[in-house]
């Protein structure tokens, strides 16, 4: 039985209407965005950009099937510069949001992902005043200390239960990463991934390149008890390869569809 949609609606134009390719290989990125946009439209969906305040409202409205987003991507965690954060969403023709993914860019020239994580600065502008009373985060990851410079945190991945199994995980997260590349030209795009999500194959589906275990986040605002994660990340040459592979795969699928329709 399909669940009824309970969504917050936001009127917004397609992300293509205001797209400006500032960084990265323009011909490739232009082709990727057009291909991903067409793949979403083939499913009756429109891709558009929203701010993190709208993302938080959507997340709250979908609490039945979407855990709270990490504080990193929540305006309640402290000041977030809208020029360095966005969310991409997919909407039905009626305006209902059925998928989302977000990104936020950090300047970590003098620090790294692991130190920002274990200090809780990844989550809060002011951990001392914003964290939960007994909240801590520890990590045995060592390779992830290479994540310095301009680092994009990518997360808040969600698809409405009625739209799961439609390959939206191949579209929306990649669009978010490609937009992060062309907006901010980061050194790395990174995220946190639970073992359950990893075992379900999302490391490959989201196109990540490297993984480092383990992170233990205790007494977080997400859920009671301890959450265990891996740190996953990619560099921009790998992202370009991944986007190229997506374009080639989509072209092959479209070719087979045209052949079936012609026969």
Short mmCIF file of C-alpha atoms in Angstrom, two decimals:
data_model
loop_
_atom_site.label_atom_id
_atom_site.label_comp_id
_atom_site.label_asym_id
_atom_site.label_seq_id
_atom_site.Cartn_x
_atom_site.Cartn_y
_atom_site.Cartn_z
CA UNK A 1 0.00 0.00 0.00
CA UNK A 2 1.37 3.41 -0.94
CA UNK A 3 1.61 6.00 1.80
CA UNK A 4 -0.08 9.34 1.34
CA UNK A 5 2.25 12.21 0.63
CA UNK A 6 2.57 14.66 3.50
CA UNK A 7 4.87 17.31 2.17
CA UNK A 8 5.62 20.98 2.45
CA UNK A 9 5.29 22.65 -0.95
CA UNK A 10 7.71 25.28 -2.21
CA UNK A 11 7.12 27.06 -5.49
CA UNK A 12 10.47 27.31 -7.28
CA UNK A 13 11.78 27.24 -10.85
CA UNK A 14 13.93 24.45 -12.23
CA UNK A 15 17.56 24.60 -11.17
CA UNK A 16 18.47 24.84 -14.87
CA UNK A 17 16.80 28.26 -15.07
CA UNK A 18 19.52 29.87 -12.96
CA UNK A 19 22.37 27.42 -13.55
CA UNK A 20 25.77 29.02 -14.10
CA UNK A 21 28.78 26.77 -14.64
CA UNK A 22 31.57 28.59 -12.82
CA UNK A 23 34.06 25.76 -12.21
CA UNK A 24 34.78 22.42 -13.79
CA UNK A 25 34.65 21.24 -17.44
CA UNK A 26 31.74 23.23 -18.90
CA UNK A 27 30.80 20.94 -21.83
CA UNK A 28 30.75 17.84 -19.64
CA UNK A 29 28.85 19.47 -16.78
CA UNK A 30 26.36 21.03 -19.16
CA UNK A 31 25.69 17.64 -20.73
CA UNK A 32 25.43 15.97 -17.32
CA UNK A 33 22.91 18.49 -15.97
CA UNK A 34 20.80 18.21 -19.12
CA UNK A 35 20.92 14.39 -18.96
CA UNK A 36 20.00 14.25 -15.27
CA UNK A 37 17.24 16.82 -15.75
CA UNK A 38 15.78 14.78 -18.60
CA UNK A 39 15.97 11.57 -16.55
CA UNK A 40 13.99 13.23 -13.76
CA UNK A 41 11.44 14.64 -16.20
CA UNK A 42 10.99 11.16 -17.68
CA UNK A 43 9.65 10.20 -14.26
CA UNK A 44 7.36 13.23 -14.11
CA UNK A 45 9.64 15.10 -11.69
CA UNK A 46 11.14 18.58 -11.67
CA UNK A 47 14.49 19.32 -10.04
CA UNK A 48 14.86 22.61 -8.19
CA UNK A 49 16.98 24.31 -5.53
CA UNK A 50 15.86 25.27 -2.03
CA UNK A 51 17.58 26.73 1.02
CA UNK A 52 18.37 24.78 4.17
CA UNK A 53 15.52 26.46 6.06
CA UNK A 54 13.09 24.96 3.57
CA UNK A 55 14.91 21.63 3.78
CA UNK A 56 14.47 21.63 7.58
CA UNK A 57 10.72 22.27 7.19
CA UNK A 58 10.45 19.45 4.67
CA UNK A 59 12.42 17.11 6.93
CA UNK A 60 10.09 17.90 9.85
CA UNK A 61 7.00 17.27 7.72
CA UNK A 62 8.38 13.87 6.65
CA UNK A 63 9.51 12.70 10.08
CA UNK A 64 7.52 9.45 9.71
CA UNK A 65 9.91 8.22 7.01
CA UNK A 66 12.96 10.50 7.34
CA UNK A 67 15.26 10.77 10.36
CA UNK A 68 16.20 14.29 11.48
CA UNK A 69 18.88 15.79 9.26
CA UNK A 70 22.33 16.22 10.79
CA UNK A 71 22.85 19.61 12.49
CA UNK A 72 25.47 20.42 9.83
CA UNK A 73 22.62 21.02 7.39
CA UNK A 74 20.14 22.58 9.84
CA UNK A 75 19.89 26.36 10.36
CA UNK A 76 19.13 25.63 14.03
CA UNK A 77 22.79 24.63 14.52
CA UNK A 78 24.01 28.18 14.03
CA UNK A 79 24.66 30.63 11.22
CA UNK A 80 24.83 29.03 7.77
CA UNK A 81 25.87 31.25 4.87
CA UNK A 82 23.27 30.66 2.12
CA UNK A 83 26.02 31.23 -0.46
CA UNK A 84 27.74 28.10 0.85
CA UNK A 85 24.79 25.74 1.26
CA UNK A 86 21.87 24.45 -0.79
CA UNK A 87 19.51 21.51 -1.24
CA UNK A 88 18.31 19.99 -4.49
CA UNK A 89 14.82 18.50 -4.49
CA UNK A 90 12.63 16.57 -6.91
CA UNK A 91 8.96 17.55 -7.15
CA UNK A 92 5.92 15.95 -8.70
CA UNK A 93 3.73 17.87 -11.14
CA UNK A 94 1.57 18.83 -8.15
CA UNK A 95 4.55 20.38 -6.39
CA UNK A 96 5.05 17.62 -3.81
CA UNK A 97 8.71 17.12 -2.86
CA UNK A 98 9.61 13.43 -3.09
CA UNK A 99 13.43 13.44 -2.96
CA UNK A 100 16.16 15.65 -1.53
CA UNK A 101 19.91 15.99 -1.13
CA UNK A 102 21.92 18.83 0.39
CA UNK A 103 25.46 20.21 0.38
CA UNK A 104 27.43 22.72 2.44
CA UNK A 105 30.94 24.01 1.76
CA UNK A 106 33.55 24.56 4.51
CA UNK A 107 36.94 26.23 4.41
CA UNK A 108 39.18 23.88 6.39
CA UNK A 109 42.54 25.22 5.26
CA UNK A 110 43.96 24.97 8.78
CA UNK A 111 42.05 21.91 9.99
CA UNK A 112 40.59 18.64 8.68
CA UNK A 113 37.39 16.60 8.61
CA UNK A 114 38.29 14.36 11.56
CA UNK A 115 39.20 17.24 13.87
CA UNK A 116 36.06 19.18 12.90
CA UNK A 117 33.99 16.06 13.47
CA UNK A 118 35.35 15.05 16.88
CA UNK A 119 35.22 18.65 18.14
CA UNK A 120 31.56 18.76 17.00
CA UNK A 121 32.33 21.88 14.95
CA UNK A 122 31.14 19.98 11.89
CA UNK A 123 27.69 19.95 13.47
CA UNK A 124 27.47 23.23 15.37
CA UNK A 125 28.77 26.75 15.01
CA UNK A 126 29.19 26.81 18.81
CA UNK A 127 29.34 23.23 20.18
CA UNK A 128 29.61 24.36 23.80
CA UNK A 129 26.20 26.03 23.67
CA UNK A 130 24.42 23.96 21.00
CA UNK A 131 25.30 20.30 21.61
CA UNK A 132 23.22 17.85 23.65
CA UNK A 133 24.24 17.62 27.35
CA UNK A 134 26.21 14.35 26.93
CA UNK A 135 26.89 14.49 23.21
CA UNK A 136 30.32 13.30 22.05
CA UNK A 137 31.88 12.18 18.79
CA UNK A 138 35.00 10.02 18.54
CA UNK A 139 36.79 8.56 15.54
CA UNK A 140 39.51 6.04 14.83
CA UNK A 141 39.63 7.14 11.18
CA UNK A 142 43.10 8.30 10.16
CA UNK A 143 43.12 8.49 6.36
CA UNK A 144 40.23 10.99 6.48
CA UNK A 145 42.61 13.56 7.96
CA UNK A 146 43.59 14.26 4.36
CA UNK A 147 40.27 16.08 4.00
CA UNK A 148 41.48 19.67 4.27
CA UNK A 149 41.04 22.84 2.24
CA UNK A 150 37.63 23.41 0.67
CA UNK A 151 35.51 20.47 1.80
CA UNK A 152 31.85 19.98 0.91
CA UNK A 153 29.66 18.00 3.29
CA UNK A 154 27.01 16.16 1.26
CA UNK A 155 24.02 14.62 3.01
CA UNK A 156 20.33 14.71 3.97
CA UNK A 157 19.67 12.07 1.31
CA UNK A 158 15.97 11.16 1.25
CA UNK A 159 13.43 9.64 -1.12
CA UNK A 160 9.74 9.34 -0.29
CA UNK A 161 8.70 5.67 0.14
CA UNK A 162 6.36 5.90 -2.86
CA UNK A 163 9.30 6.84 -5.09
CA UNK A 164 11.95 4.40 -3.91
CA UNK A 165 13.20 1.88 -6.44
CA UNK A 166 13.00 4.40 -9.30
CA UNK A 167 16.76 5.07 -9.50
CA UNK A 168 16.46 8.57 -8.04
CA UNK A 169 19.59 7.83 -5.98
CA UNK A 170 21.48 7.84 -9.28
CA UNK A 171 20.15 11.30 -10.14
CA UNK A 172 19.58 13.63 -7.17
CA UNK A 173 22.84 13.03 -5.20
CA UNK A 174 24.92 13.35 -8.37
CA UNK A 175 23.22 16.61 -9.29
CA UNK A 176 24.01 17.90 -5.79
CA UNK A 177 27.67 16.94 -6.10
CA UNK A 178 27.98 18.40 -9.61
CA UNK A 179 26.40 21.66 -8.42
CA UNK A 180 28.83 21.74 -5.49
CA UNK A 181 31.72 21.34 -7.93
CA UNK A 182 30.65 24.14 -10.23
CA UNK A 183 29.67 26.51 -7.40
CA UNK A 184 32.63 26.07 -5.05
CA UNK A 185 35.40 24.10 -6.80
CA UNK A 186 36.09 22.04 -3.65
CA UNK A 187 39.06 19.82 -2.96
CA UNK A 188 36.82 17.07 -1.56
CA UNK A 189 33.17 16.09 -1.22
CA UNK A 190 32.55 14.00 1.90
CA UNK A 191 29.83 12.54 4.06
CA UNK A 192 29.07 10.13 6.90
CA UNK A 193 27.60 6.71 6.10
CA UNK A 194 26.22 4.06 8.44
CA UNK A 195 27.16 0.41 7.95
CA UNK A 196 23.52 -0.35 7.03
CA UNK A 197 23.57 2.20 4.24
CA UNK A 198 27.04 1.02 3.13
CA UNK A 199 25.93 -2.63 3.06
CA UNK A 200 22.92 -1.63 0.95
CA UNK A 201 25.33 -0.49 -1.78
CA UNK A 202 25.01 3.26 -1.45
CA UNK A 203 28.77 3.84 -1.33
CA UNK A 204 28.89 2.85 -4.99
CA UNK A 205 25.49 4.33 -5.90
CA UNK A 206 26.52 7.74 -4.59
CA UNK A 207 29.78 7.49 -6.51
CA UNK A 208 32.19 7.82 -3.59
CA UNK A 209 35.87 7.02 -3.97
CA UNK A 210 37.29 6.34 -0.49
CA UNK A 211 36.02 5.14 2.88
CA UNK A 212 37.52 5.19 6.39
CA UNK A 213 36.05 3.60 9.53
CA UNK A 214 34.94 4.38 12.23
CA UNK A 215 33.02 7.25 13.81
CA UNK A 216 30.97 6.88 17.00
CA UNK A 217 28.49 9.69 17.66
CA UNK A 218 26.84 9.38 21.08
CA UNK A 219 23.74 11.12 22.47
CA UNK A 220 23.21 13.00 19.22
CA UNK A 221 20.02 14.90 18.36
CA UNK A 222 19.36 12.31 15.63
CA UNK A 223 18.55 9.34 17.84
CA UNK A 224 19.25 7.99 21.32
CA UNK A 225 22.30 5.84 21.98
CA UNK A 226 25.36 5.68 19.76
CA UNK A 227 25.48 5.99 15.98
CA UNK A 228 28.36 4.40 14.07
CA UNK A 229 29.54 5.74 10.73
CA UNK A 230 32.24 5.60 8.13
CA UNK A 231 33.67 8.74 6.58
CA UNK A 232 33.28 8.58 2.78
CA UNK A 233 34.72 11.02 0.26
CA UNK A 234 35.82 11.75 -3.27
CA UNK A 235 38.14 14.14 -5.08
CA UNK A 236 37.02 16.13 -8.09
CA UNK A 237 38.77 14.08 -10.83
CA UNK A 238 36.88 11.04 -9.52
CA UNK A 239 33.61 12.98 -9.58
CA UNK A 240 34.23 13.92 -13.21
CA UNK A 241 34.81 10.25 -14.04
CA UNK A 242 31.60 9.31 -12.21
CA UNK A 243 29.54 11.93 -14.06
CA UNK A 244 31.02 10.78 -17.35
CA UNK A 245 30.01 7.22 -16.54
CA UNK A 246 26.48 8.35 -15.69
CA UNK A 247 26.14 10.16 -19.03
CA UNK A 248 27.36 7.11 -20.94
CA UNK A 249 25.02 4.80 -19.03
CA UNK A 250 22.03 7.09 -19.58
CA UNK A 251 22.84 7.30 -23.30
CA UNK A 252 22.89 3.51 -23.59
CA UNK A 253 19.56 3.21 -21.79
CA UNK A 254 17.97 5.86 -24.01
CA UNK A 255 19.33 4.09 -27.09
CA UNK A 256 17.76 0.79 -26.07
CA UNK A 257 14.43 2.52 -25.36
CA UNK A 258 14.44 4.15 -28.80
CA UNK A 259 15.20 0.77 -30.42
CA UNK A 260 12.28 -0.88 -28.58
CA UNK A 261 9.92 1.94 -29.52
CA UNK A 262 10.96 1.70 -33.19
CA UNK A 263 10.44 -2.08 -33.38
#
